[in-house]
DNA sequence: TTGAAAGCGCTAACAG
DNA sequence: CTGTTAGCGCTTTCAA
């Protein structure tokens, strides 16, 4: 009835009735039922955001980026966590899609067959984020992790390091770390360098984990002269380990992380790292969805590749 | 019809038809419409989680705690971010409530009048988390930040520090930091000690911010012998600053943070801190909501106060 | 400018 | 065990 028109401020309501309605609804503490609204209008102002984890600092920042732009729109993000498990991704996706969101932002390009099918048939804008090494279902925005690995390899080789070790998360889980590893390996191979050692771990990433991994590798392969970590937090742990043990950084051993975590900016020496453009990825992804719902036009199939900035810091010789 | 029964595995369906339905729905890629379902059943398996921020490590951990228990239930968390702004909280809350969630978990005990009213009239279980210094609307689970401040003050006084400075977030925003500050101040007063200096900041907390604040305070008040920070990240920055500048910790200056962030476990020396029980708070809060929706019984009005564990680490004399 | 009526796609209660 | 029917609280369309 008229009430509905007032509350959604659709025109064609006289000032008098409008005020009457507003007053009454305030007095009754009326909160509209979006469920009924959504059902009737076939429109839901929700965007599903599906990410692997919330506890490693990178996804909270992506979320911040998404929220930033969605706050200037009627859209609201709803997050689902997959814990890097494809079955979980499938479940969460199914759950989310059954709410008929206006769009979905999902991390990664690798999905189970069922997940792909759901995404393809959802009939809403899909943005796959973080990674651009592969074919998106619809749009994608991210960086090339392969290229990130390659660039880092070039920098390491240029600095003259020869015995390089990789320390990172267990591979089957984290496709992006894997791609960086592959990029690194391939690019080093071109320089005639083979990975001297590697160590994979599972579980949370903290300074302590970084220390442990570093100690393990350095004890096992004392001749290693460069440590490439899959994230900044364990790299920072490694750095602290080296400092504590009188290892000259970057002279004796060079170090690099990944992500460009702002939190760690105050480290001394400054860690070599590569900014993964997390917030920007969130911004762009949200913008794509927002545009689609605003004008209803087709903004699908966008491919936005951002360029991670390499920061050599003080832990990589020049 | 029967399809609905199969998909919700309500009994009373023969094996034969059940399989037929399942097969058909899979082939058609059928995803049920929860909106319609929710409207019809007057039940929505969503729990609204309203928190101030996602970028400071504490709330992601609370979220993890919440997800952990909700994963074993039909419930799904939906997060809203307030950026520590009451108006934003009001907006987000209104938005969330209009989806008629099964419960709400909201950070803090301080809310605008409008927010309180909404919460009180929502007719669903409300759990206010993080803080127990005050009166909850319904249930609450958290720690007493006031007491945390008091305990830290006692420890500091016991260690013989006399010139204590507080470094933390700007007050009007963060009630919990304020309560710790007040607890600290009051307890120190009892020992005849007055806060020697304080410095408030706004914006993100990182190592760099910790360094800057610490430098500022130490230059301004060179006689300060203890620095109490409102979070571990800036405390860690302060610690690095002291180490870099040849300040003896904890001899010349003692340091303590707050939160007990696992990420920082590998710091050397180990930071004195207090575990804020973030994950456990998430667990308990989610459990309350889950119980309510499971048995429909009244589990309201619970008050769960957890005890933060003090860890003196190596940056507080003993 | 306002009111009335017809669904949106499901669930719940009941009848077969 | 299975089919039918009547809403859930809105939006939309159409008539007044």
XYZ file of C-alpha atoms (C1' of nucleotides) in Angstrom:
668
model
C 0.000 0.000 0.000
C 0.962 3.612 0.362
C 3.169 2.891 3.340
C 5.473 0.904 1.163
C 5.809 3.817 -1.224
C 6.752 6.201 1.559
C 9.323 3.918 3.094
C 11.074 3.403 -0.187
C 10.562 7.065 -1.035
C 9.101 6.371 -4.375
C 7.438 9.551 -5.592
C 3.733 10.153 -5.925
C 2.921 10.528 -2.272
C 1.572 13.712 -0.810
C 3.615 15.446 1.811
C 0.833 15.063 4.355
C 0.428 11.297 4.118
C 4.163 10.837 3.910
C 4.592 12.529 7.243
C 1.755 10.622 8.795
C 3.243 7.330 7.702
C 6.727 8.203 8.844
C 5.498 9.226 12.237
C 3.433 6.122 12.737
C 6.202 3.809 11.641
C 8.624 5.458 14.004
C 6.208 5.231 16.897
C 5.535 1.572 16.290
C 9.222 0.847 15.905
C 8.429 -0.616 12.537
C 11.257 -2.410 10.792
C 10.330 -3.551 7.287
C 10.670 -7.217 6.500
C 13.266 -7.463 3.774
C 12.524 -11.088 3.235
C 9.052 -10.374 2.050
C 10.327 -7.396 0.104
C 12.989 -9.403 -1.599
C 10.606 -12.164 -2.466
C 8.124 -9.789 -3.980
C 10.607 -7.668 -5.884
C 12.977 -10.457 -6.869
C 15.793 -8.211 -5.804
C 18.202 -8.777 -2.955
C 20.777 -6.165 -2.089
C 23.311 -8.635 -0.859
C 26.621 -9.512 -2.400
C 28.126 -12.820 -1.468
C 31.830 -12.671 -0.651
C 33.504 -16.043 -0.468
C 37.022 -16.186 0.914
C 39.259 -18.904 2.315
C 40.032 -17.432 5.690
C 39.714 -14.443 7.900
C 42.722 -14.971 10.057
C 45.641 -14.143 7.859
C 45.333 -10.439 7.486
C 45.032 -10.444 3.721
C 41.334 -11.158 3.471
C 40.276 -8.719 6.149
C 41.952 -6.072 4.015
C 40.181 -7.233 0.895
C 36.954 -7.044 2.890
C 37.781 -3.505 3.913
C 38.206 -2.643 0.259
C 34.884 -4.203 -0.609
C 32.995 -2.551 2.246
C 34.455 0.810 1.331
C 32.751 0.928 -2.019
C 29.635 -0.979 -1.036
C 28.932 1.557 1.686
C 28.084 4.073 -1.003
C 25.530 1.745 -2.512
C 22.476 -0.100 -1.313
C 24.491 -3.307 -1.436
C 25.661 -5.212 1.611
C 28.397 -7.817 1.732
C 27.779 -11.233 3.242
C 30.894 -13.275 3.893
C 31.411 -16.983 3.724
C 34.592 -18.753 4.772
C 35.895 -21.863 3.005
C 39.030 -22.660 5.030
C 40.723 -23.402 1.705
C 38.522 -26.499 1.353
C 36.716 -27.061 -1.953
C 33.846 -28.988 -0.348
C 33.369 -26.162 2.068
C 33.415 -23.699 -0.802
C 30.702 -25.696 -2.486
C 28.553 -25.709 0.626
C 28.989 -22.041 1.346
C 28.346 -21.103 -2.250
C 25.155 -23.127 -2.359
C 24.035 -21.556 0.854
C 24.763 -18.058 -0.415
C 23.211 -18.527 -3.814
C 20.033 -19.723 -2.226
C 19.649 -16.180 -0.940
C 19.727 -14.935 -4.512
C 22.371 -12.260 -4.011
C 23.004 -9.474 -6.513
C 26.477 -10.750 -7.212
C 29.287 -12.858 -5.919
C 32.913 -12.067 -5.222
C 34.912 -15.216 -4.768
C 38.611 -15.760 -4.132
C 40.590 -17.723 -6.660
C 40.033 -19.170 -10.091
C 40.114 -22.805 -9.037
C 36.768 -24.280 -8.101
C 35.194 -27.690 -7.976
C 33.093 -28.671 -10.945
C 29.911 -28.266 -8.940
C 30.956 -24.802 -7.786
C 31.745 -23.736 -11.326
C 28.366 -24.976 -12.488
C 26.577 -23.042 -9.775
C 28.488 -19.878 -10.575
C 27.919 -20.201 -14.294
C 24.213 -20.730 -13.881
C 23.614 -18.170 -11.197
C 22.736 -15.493 -13.701
C 24.375 -12.777 -11.631
C 27.724 -11.007 -11.921
C 30.594 -13.141 -10.643
C 33.975 -11.632 -9.827
C 36.858 -13.946 -9.097
C 39.493 -12.123 -7.136
C 43.146 -12.256 -6.067
C 44.484 -14.195 -8.985
C 44.636 -13.620 -12.729
C 46.548 -16.701 -13.828
C 43.697 -18.534 -15.468
C 40.306 -18.196 -17.098
C 37.568 -16.464 -15.151
C 33.967 -17.594 -15.211
C 32.873 -14.001 -15.642
C 35.063 -11.147 -14.395
C 38.321 -11.268 -12.523
C 40.464 -8.795 -10.648
C 43.762 -9.576 -9.040
C 47.425 -9.925 -9.688
C 49.447 -12.580 -11.463
C 51.054 -14.580 -8.700
C 53.086 -16.419 -11.254
C 54.512 -13.148 -12.423
C 55.071 -12.059 -8.828
C 57.222 -15.166 -8.338
C 59.085 -14.469 -11.546
C 59.822 -10.857 -10.660
C 61.050 -11.828 -7.259
C 63.264 -14.478 -8.816
C 64.798 -11.927 -11.144
C 65.484 -9.580 -8.289
C 67.051 -12.351 -6.241
C 69.229 -13.510 -9.108
C 70.236 -9.950 -9.906
C 71.387 -9.498 -6.333
C 73.645 -12.475 -6.786
C 72.035 -15.004 -4.501
C 72.575 -18.587 -5.608
C 71.178 -20.987 -3.005
C 67.510 -20.131 -2.687
C 64.992 -21.769 -0.391
C 61.216 -21.425 -0.428
C 59.191 -21.540 2.772
C 55.446 -21.539 2.572
C 52.058 -23.061 3.098
C 51.333 -26.584 1.997
C 50.606 -26.483 -1.663
C 47.435 -28.301 -2.561
C 45.559 -25.755 -0.492
C 46.823 -22.409 -1.551
C 46.902 -22.055 -5.323
C 48.297 -18.568 -5.214
C 51.299 -19.527 -3.126
C 51.812 -22.418 -5.504
C 51.808 -20.131 -8.507
C 54.352 -17.842 -6.919
C 56.486 -20.860 -6.174
C 56.220 -22.068 -9.754
C 56.992 -18.636 -11.128
C 60.011 -18.419 -8.878
C 61.264 -21.875 -9.792
C 60.848 -21.369 -13.518
C 62.486 -17.968 -13.572
C 65.395 -19.164 -11.456
C 65.804 -22.151 -13.753
C 66.289 -19.737 -16.637
C 69.185 -18.283 -14.709
C 70.534 -21.750 -14.163
C 69.575 -21.774 -10.509
C 67.712 -24.591 -8.850
C 65.736 -24.252 -5.619
C 68.148 -25.370 -2.925
C 65.565 -26.303 -0.329
C 61.932 -25.827 0.586
C 59.746 -26.297 3.582
C 55.968 -26.360 3.662
C 53.794 -25.956 6.700
C 50.165 -25.950 7.597
C 48.295 -24.063 10.259
C 48.455 -20.425 11.239
C 51.170 -18.042 10.188
C 52.864 -16.144 12.944
C 56.278 -14.908 13.901
C 56.940 -18.115 15.781
C 56.129 -20.298 12.812
C 58.508 -18.194 10.749
C 61.267 -18.692 13.276
C 60.750 -22.436 13.384
C 60.715 -22.883 9.632
C 63.771 -20.728 9.233
C 65.714 -22.574 11.851
C 64.791 -25.878 10.263
C 65.891 -24.847 6.813
C 69.045 -23.081 7.894
C 70.160 -26.035 10.001
C 69.395 -28.502 7.257
C 70.917 -26.432 4.467
C 73.513 -24.144 6.006
C 74.673 -22.986 2.595
C 71.321 -21.426 1.694
C 71.734 -17.711 1.043
C 68.180 -16.605 0.335
C 64.819 -17.347 1.928
C 61.630 -16.612 0.013
C 58.547 -16.856 2.221
C 54.963 -17.196 1.138
C 53.840 -14.403 3.432
C 55.192 -11.453 5.381
C 54.355 -12.723 8.811
C 56.526 -15.812 8.620
C 59.149 -13.779 6.802
C 59.204 -11.361 9.723
C 59.633 -14.314 12.072
C 62.523 -15.484 9.940
C 64.059 -12.059 10.040
C 63.873 -11.961 13.829
C 65.446 -15.406 13.949
C 68.346 -14.271 11.816
C 68.889 -11.129 13.868
C 68.796 -13.106 17.114
C 71.319 -15.582 15.790
C 73.786 -13.081 14.478
C 73.121 -13.929 10.870
C 73.953 -10.986 8.659
C 70.912 -9.864 6.674
C 71.085 -9.334 3.753
C 74.779 -10.125 3.492
C 74.877 -13.726 4.591
C 71.215 -14.489 3.988
C 68.662 -12.467 2.047
C 64.956 -12.532 2.865
C 61.705 -11.711 1.139
C 58.070 -12.094 2.031
C 54.836 -11.469 0.231
C 51.776 -9.281 0.750
C 53.126 -5.919 1.733
C 51.426 -5.957 5.101
C 51.235 -2.442 6.455
C 51.202 -3.656 10.031
C 54.826 -4.676 9.682
C 56.022 -1.364 8.283
C 58.017 -0.559 11.383
C 60.325 -3.569 11.092
C 63.992 -2.728 11.083
C 65.559 -3.763 8.755
C 62.596 -3.349 6.411
C 61.471 -6.600 4.878
C 61.630 -7.090 1.125
C 58.097 -7.829 -0.025
C 55.596 -7.374 -2.762
C 52.328 -5.576 -2.286
C 49.436 -7.820 -3.217
C 47.058 -4.863 -3.760
C 44.537 -6.370 -1.407
C 42.437 -3.345 -0.712
C 42.437 -2.242 -4.318
C 41.290 -5.680 -5.395
C 38.378 -5.374 -2.991
C 37.547 -1.924 -4.343
C 37.548 -2.942 -7.976
C 35.606 -6.127 -7.433
C 32.915 -4.316 -5.496
C 32.767 -1.624 -8.154
C 32.028 -4.163 -10.840
C 29.128 -5.611 -8.889
C 27.863 -2.189 -7.887
C 27.860 -0.980 -11.504
C 25.961 -4.014 -12.681
C 23.197 -3.533 -10.168
C 23.073 0.207 -10.671
C 22.478 0.410 -14.360
C 21.550 -3.175 -15.093
C 23.930 -3.010 -18.035
C 26.301 -5.810 -18.811
C 29.691 -5.217 -17.259
C 30.609 -8.859 -17.347
C 33.810 -10.433 -18.538
C 36.116 -7.758 -17.169
C 39.699 -8.738 -16.544
C 41.591 -6.401 -14.308
C 45.177 -7.252 -13.587
C 46.867 -5.069 -11.027
C 50.618 -4.736 -10.720
C 52.090 -5.708 -7.407
C 54.766 -3.261 -6.320
C 58.080 -4.813 -5.411
C 59.676 -3.324 -2.341
C 63.229 -4.533 -1.830
C 63.394 -3.098 1.676
C 66.665 -3.794 3.456
C 66.686 -7.566 3.389
C 67.663 -7.996 -0.237
C 71.055 -6.860 -1.460
C 71.175 -4.324 -4.240
C 4.972 -30.415 -2.161
C 7.006 -33.536 -1.638
C 10.083 -31.970 -3.145
C 10.290 -29.601 -0.252
C 10.205 -32.495 2.183
C 13.040 -34.281 0.465
C 15.256 -31.255 0.263
C 14.865 -30.529 3.934
C 15.072 -34.246 4.751
C 11.974 -34.265 6.784
C 10.877 -37.890 7.262
C 7.863 -39.495 5.688
C 9.222 -39.831 2.178
C 9.818 -43.166 0.523
C 13.308 -43.999 -0.591
C 12.188 -44.253 -4.201
C 10.646 -40.803 -4.509
C 13.440 -39.301 -2.467
C 15.976 -40.502 -4.980
C 13.909 -39.397 -7.905
C 13.616 -35.923 -6.512
C 17.278 -35.673 -5.638
C 18.295 -36.726 -9.097
C 15.965 -34.325 -10.814
C 17.021 -31.410 -8.666
C 20.655 -32.126 -9.311
C 20.124 -32.377 -13.033
C 18.228 -29.110 -13.156
C 20.828 -27.430 -10.973
C 18.043 -26.472 -8.626
C 18.981 -24.149 -5.806
C 16.105 -23.550 -3.392
C 15.048 -20.002 -2.766
C 15.678 -19.332 0.900
C 13.897 -16.043 0.715
C 10.617 -17.701 -0.008
C 11.405 -20.403 2.513
C 12.196 -17.933 5.204
C 9.110 -15.927 4.523
C 6.905 -18.974 4.693
C 8.465 -20.522 7.749
C 9.148 -17.304 9.609
C 12.580 -18.644 10.332
C 15.864 -17.290 9.087
C 19.023 -19.161 9.850
C 21.173 -16.091 9.943
C 22.863 -14.561 12.909
C 23.822 -10.931 12.691
C 27.307 -10.163 13.931
C 28.009 -6.485 14.422
C 31.575 -5.451 15.082
C 33.515 -2.185 14.876
C 36.265 -3.230 12.517
C 37.825 -6.047 10.669
C 41.321 -4.711 10.380
C 42.773 -4.998 13.837
C 43.161 -8.707 14.241
C 40.939 -8.976 17.287
C 37.613 -9.159 15.526
C 38.702 -11.599 12.863
C 39.573 -13.924 15.726
C 36.229 -13.417 17.364
C 34.680 -14.209 13.994
C 36.694 -17.384 13.803
C 35.343 -18.368 17.185
C 31.798 -17.674 16.066
C 32.131 -19.531 12.770
C 33.631 -22.504 14.535
C 30.513 -23.236 16.504
C 28.029 -22.061 13.913
C 29.467 -24.497 11.411
C 27.961 -27.311 13.432
C 24.551 -25.761 13.221
C 22.219 -24.602 10.490
C 23.074 -21.021 11.406
C 25.171 -18.695 9.294
C 26.879 -15.508 10.441
C 26.360 -12.246 8.599
C 28.779 -9.493 9.534
C 28.242 -5.783 9.712
C 31.003 -3.261 10.358
C 30.430 -0.063 12.317
C 33.875 1.571 12.185
C 33.347 2.464 15.846
C 30.647 4.931 14.776
C 27.305 4.855 16.605
C 25.346 6.141 13.602
C 26.858 3.447 11.501
C 25.965 0.887 14.128
C 22.401 2.087 14.007
C 22.249 1.790 10.241
C 23.838 -1.617 10.117
C 21.647 -2.905 12.906
C 18.498 -1.695 11.201
C 19.599 -3.284 7.979
C 20.377 -6.575 9.681
C 17.224 -6.711 11.734
C 15.132 -6.196 8.670
C 16.320 -9.647 7.623
C 14.820 -11.075 10.780
C 17.901 -13.013 11.897
C 17.770 -15.734 14.539
C 19.947 -13.725 16.869
C 22.443 -10.912 17.063
C 25.944 -10.795 18.416
C 27.108 -7.245 18.875
C 30.341 -5.816 20.222
C 30.203 -3.631 23.280
C 27.603 -2.568 25.801
C 27.389 1.042 24.699
C 24.791 1.749 22.050
C 22.775 4.710 20.895
C 19.273 4.977 22.257
C 17.793 3.975 18.919
C 20.047 0.951 18.725
C 19.093 -0.135 22.214
C 15.440 0.177 21.359
C 15.826 -1.937 18.252
C 17.742 -4.567 20.143
C 15.244 -4.668 22.977
C 12.286 -5.006 20.682
C 13.786 -7.449 18.256
C 12.388 -10.422 20.119
C 15.442 -12.531 19.384
C 18.444 -13.483 21.504
C 20.964 -10.653 21.748
C 24.513 -11.279 22.922
C 26.730 -8.309 23.651
C 30.341 -9.348 23.497
C 33.862 -8.291 24.477
C 32.978 -6.308 27.541
C 31.263 -7.083 30.834
C 31.551 -3.726 32.563
C 27.921 -2.709 32.350
C 24.375 -3.911 31.976
C 23.562 -6.089 29.016
C 20.315 -5.846 27.086
C 20.016 -9.614 27.134
C 23.127 -11.784 27.402
C 26.759 -10.795 27.509
C 30.052 -12.581 27.205
C 33.425 -10.970 27.517
C 35.996 -9.826 29.956
C 36.106 -6.914 32.340
C 38.413 -4.423 30.718
C 38.318 -2.338 33.816
C 39.618 -5.272 35.781
C 42.205 -5.964 33.097
C 43.506 -2.438 33.603
C 43.515 -2.900 37.361
C 45.390 -6.176 37.223
C 47.977 -4.736 34.917
C 48.372 -1.746 37.226
C 48.993 -4.043 40.183
C 51.583 -5.989 38.277
C 53.304 -2.815 37.177
C 53.320 -1.370 40.688
C 54.531 -4.655 42.140
C 57.437 -4.602 39.735
C 58.386 -1.233 41.131
C 57.699 1.017 38.148
C 56.738 4.536 39.134
C 56.427 6.720 36.056
C 53.790 5.096 33.918
C 52.552 6.249 30.517
C 49.525 5.070 28.585
C 49.521 4.933 24.805
C 46.348 4.056 22.991
C 43.509 4.797 20.652
C 41.528 7.981 20.986
C 39.018 7.476 23.696
C 35.532 8.463 22.692
C 35.637 5.710 20.117
C 36.897 2.671 21.909
C 35.080 2.101 25.156
C 37.064 -0.974 26.034
C 40.413 0.790 25.783
C 38.918 3.574 27.864
C 37.856 1.155 30.585
C 41.301 -0.378 30.715
C 42.747 3.084 30.992
C 40.376 3.964 33.808
C 41.068 0.723 35.630
C 44.761 1.338 35.320
C 44.518 4.915 36.504
C 42.339 4.092 39.489
C 44.432 1.160 40.634
C 47.641 3.119 40.290
C 46.086 5.962 42.252
C 45.527 3.530 45.105
C 49.237 2.899 45.091
C 49.831 6.602 45.117
C 50.976 6.658 41.518
C 49.694 9.082 38.929
C 49.838 8.509 35.186
C 52.995 10.314 34.082
C 52.038 10.796 30.449
C 49.661 9.573 27.805
C 49.336 9.730 24.080
C 46.265 8.938 22.024
C 46.161 8.247 18.338
C 43.655 7.468 15.659
C 43.967 5.381 12.542
C 45.429 1.934 12.049
C 47.651 0.192 14.537
C 50.924 -1.094 13.213
C 54.509 -1.453 14.275
C 55.305 1.924 12.815
C 52.577 3.681 14.764
C 53.921 2.033 17.912
C 57.385 3.305 17.186
C 56.188 6.841 16.583
C 54.072 7.021 19.711
C 56.856 5.580 21.798
C 59.425 7.997 20.473
C 57.087 10.887 21.103
C 56.395 9.924 24.697
C 59.949 8.982 25.542
C 61.314 12.244 24.144
C 58.686 14.278 25.897
C 58.934 12.444 29.217
C 62.388 10.906 29.436
C 61.788 9.827 33.017
C 58.919 7.488 32.114
C 59.770 3.937 33.149
C 56.732 2.000 31.942
C 54.654 2.076 28.769
C 51.183 0.508 28.755
C 49.773 0.199 25.249
C 46.186 -0.373 24.255
C 47.109 -3.188 21.894
C 49.913 -5.615 21.172
C 50.737 -4.356 17.727
C 51.714 -0.870 18.821
C 53.373 -2.372 21.889
C 55.496 -4.512 19.598
C 56.416 -1.401 17.638
C 57.398 0.262 20.893
C 59.499 -2.717 21.847
C 61.341 -2.600 18.541
C 61.912 1.104 19.035
C 63.444 0.524 22.450
C 65.671 -2.268 21.192
C 66.848 -0.170 18.267
C 67.663 2.727 20.558
C 69.564 0.771 23.126
C 66.925 1.227 25.791
C 67.109 -1.602 28.281
C 63.825 -3.505 28.446
C 62.539 -4.169 31.052
C 65.271 -2.579 33.158
C 65.098 1.012 32.050
C 61.612 0.884 30.582
C 58.952 -1.803 31.018
C 56.339 -2.511 28.357
C 52.947 -4.157 28.170
C 50.365 -4.562 25.468
C 46.912 -6.016 25.324
C 45.171 -8.804 23.426
C 47.572 -11.700 23.535
C 47.920 -11.832 19.775
C 49.264 -15.209 18.756
C 50.823 -13.808 15.623
C 53.384 -12.021 17.762
C 54.384 -15.060 19.792
C 57.830 -15.184 18.251
C 58.893 -11.760 19.520
C 62.085 -11.724 21.524
C 61.904 -10.517 24.246
C 58.350 -11.725 24.723
C 55.882 -8.931 25.210
C 53.940 -8.672 28.449
C 50.281 -8.816 27.520
C 46.874 -10.011 28.530
C 44.880 -12.477 26.539
C 41.516 -11.003 25.667
C 39.969 -14.450 25.077
C 38.792 -13.397 21.659
C 38.132 -16.768 20.169
C 36.497 -18.076 23.306
C 34.197 -15.073 23.390
C 33.151 -15.893 19.854
C 32.548 -19.514 20.798
C 30.414 -18.765 23.811
C 28.377 -16.078 22.122
C 27.610 -18.339 19.188
C 26.716 -21.151 21.546
C 24.114 -19.048 23.288
C 22.429 -18.187 20.009
C 22.712 -21.740 18.741
C 21.112 -23.155 21.885
C 18.223 -20.729 21.710
C 17.389 -21.688 18.146
C 17.890 -25.381 18.783
C 15.513 -25.961 21.624
C 13.542 -22.771 21.528
C 14.002 -22.536 25.286
C 14.897 -19.315 26.981
C 18.630 -18.995 27.454
C 18.479 -15.247 27.762
C 20.079 -13.075 30.345
C 23.329 -15.007 30.549
C 26.356 -13.187 31.830
C 29.609 -14.881 31.073
C 32.738 -13.186 32.269
C 35.952 -14.768 31.129
C 39.247 -14.213 32.866
C 41.971 -12.710 30.750
C 45.266 -14.423 31.390
C 48.119 -12.104 32.262
C 51.380 -12.994 30.598
C 54.263 -10.983 31.955
C 56.564 -12.115 29.157
C 60.024 -10.585 29.309
C 59.167 -6.912 29.157
C 57.945 -6.517 32.715
C 60.340 -6.967 35.633
C 59.493 -9.615 38.195
C -2.390 10.675 -5.310
C -4.272 6.578 -3.171
C -6.386 1.865 -2.599
C -7.117 -3.008 -4.029
C -5.615 -7.249 -5.765
C -2.417 -10.539 -7.418
C 1.390 -12.880 -6.818
C 6.891 -13.828 -5.455
C 8.440 -19.484 -4.109
C 8.294 -21.576 -0.437
C 6.401 -24.153 4.240
C 2.796 -26.000 7.173
C -1.270 -28.099 8.004
C -4.347 -31.068 6.407
C -6.694 -34.389 3.450
C -6.384 -38.287 0.664
C 3.490 -41.834 2.271
C 1.963 -38.072 -1.070
C -0.780 -34.172 -2.974
C -3.491 -29.930 -1.987
C -4.265 -25.505 -0.090
C -3.580 -21.309 2.268
C -0.822 -17.940 3.528
C 4.198 -15.467 5.010
C 4.712 -9.518 4.188
C 5.994 -7.304 0.896
C 6.084 -5.038 -4.328
C 3.778 -4.326 -8.532
C 0.203 -3.347 -11.436
C -3.982 -1.495 -12.307
C -8.090 0.890 -11.244
C -10.299 4.530 -8.793
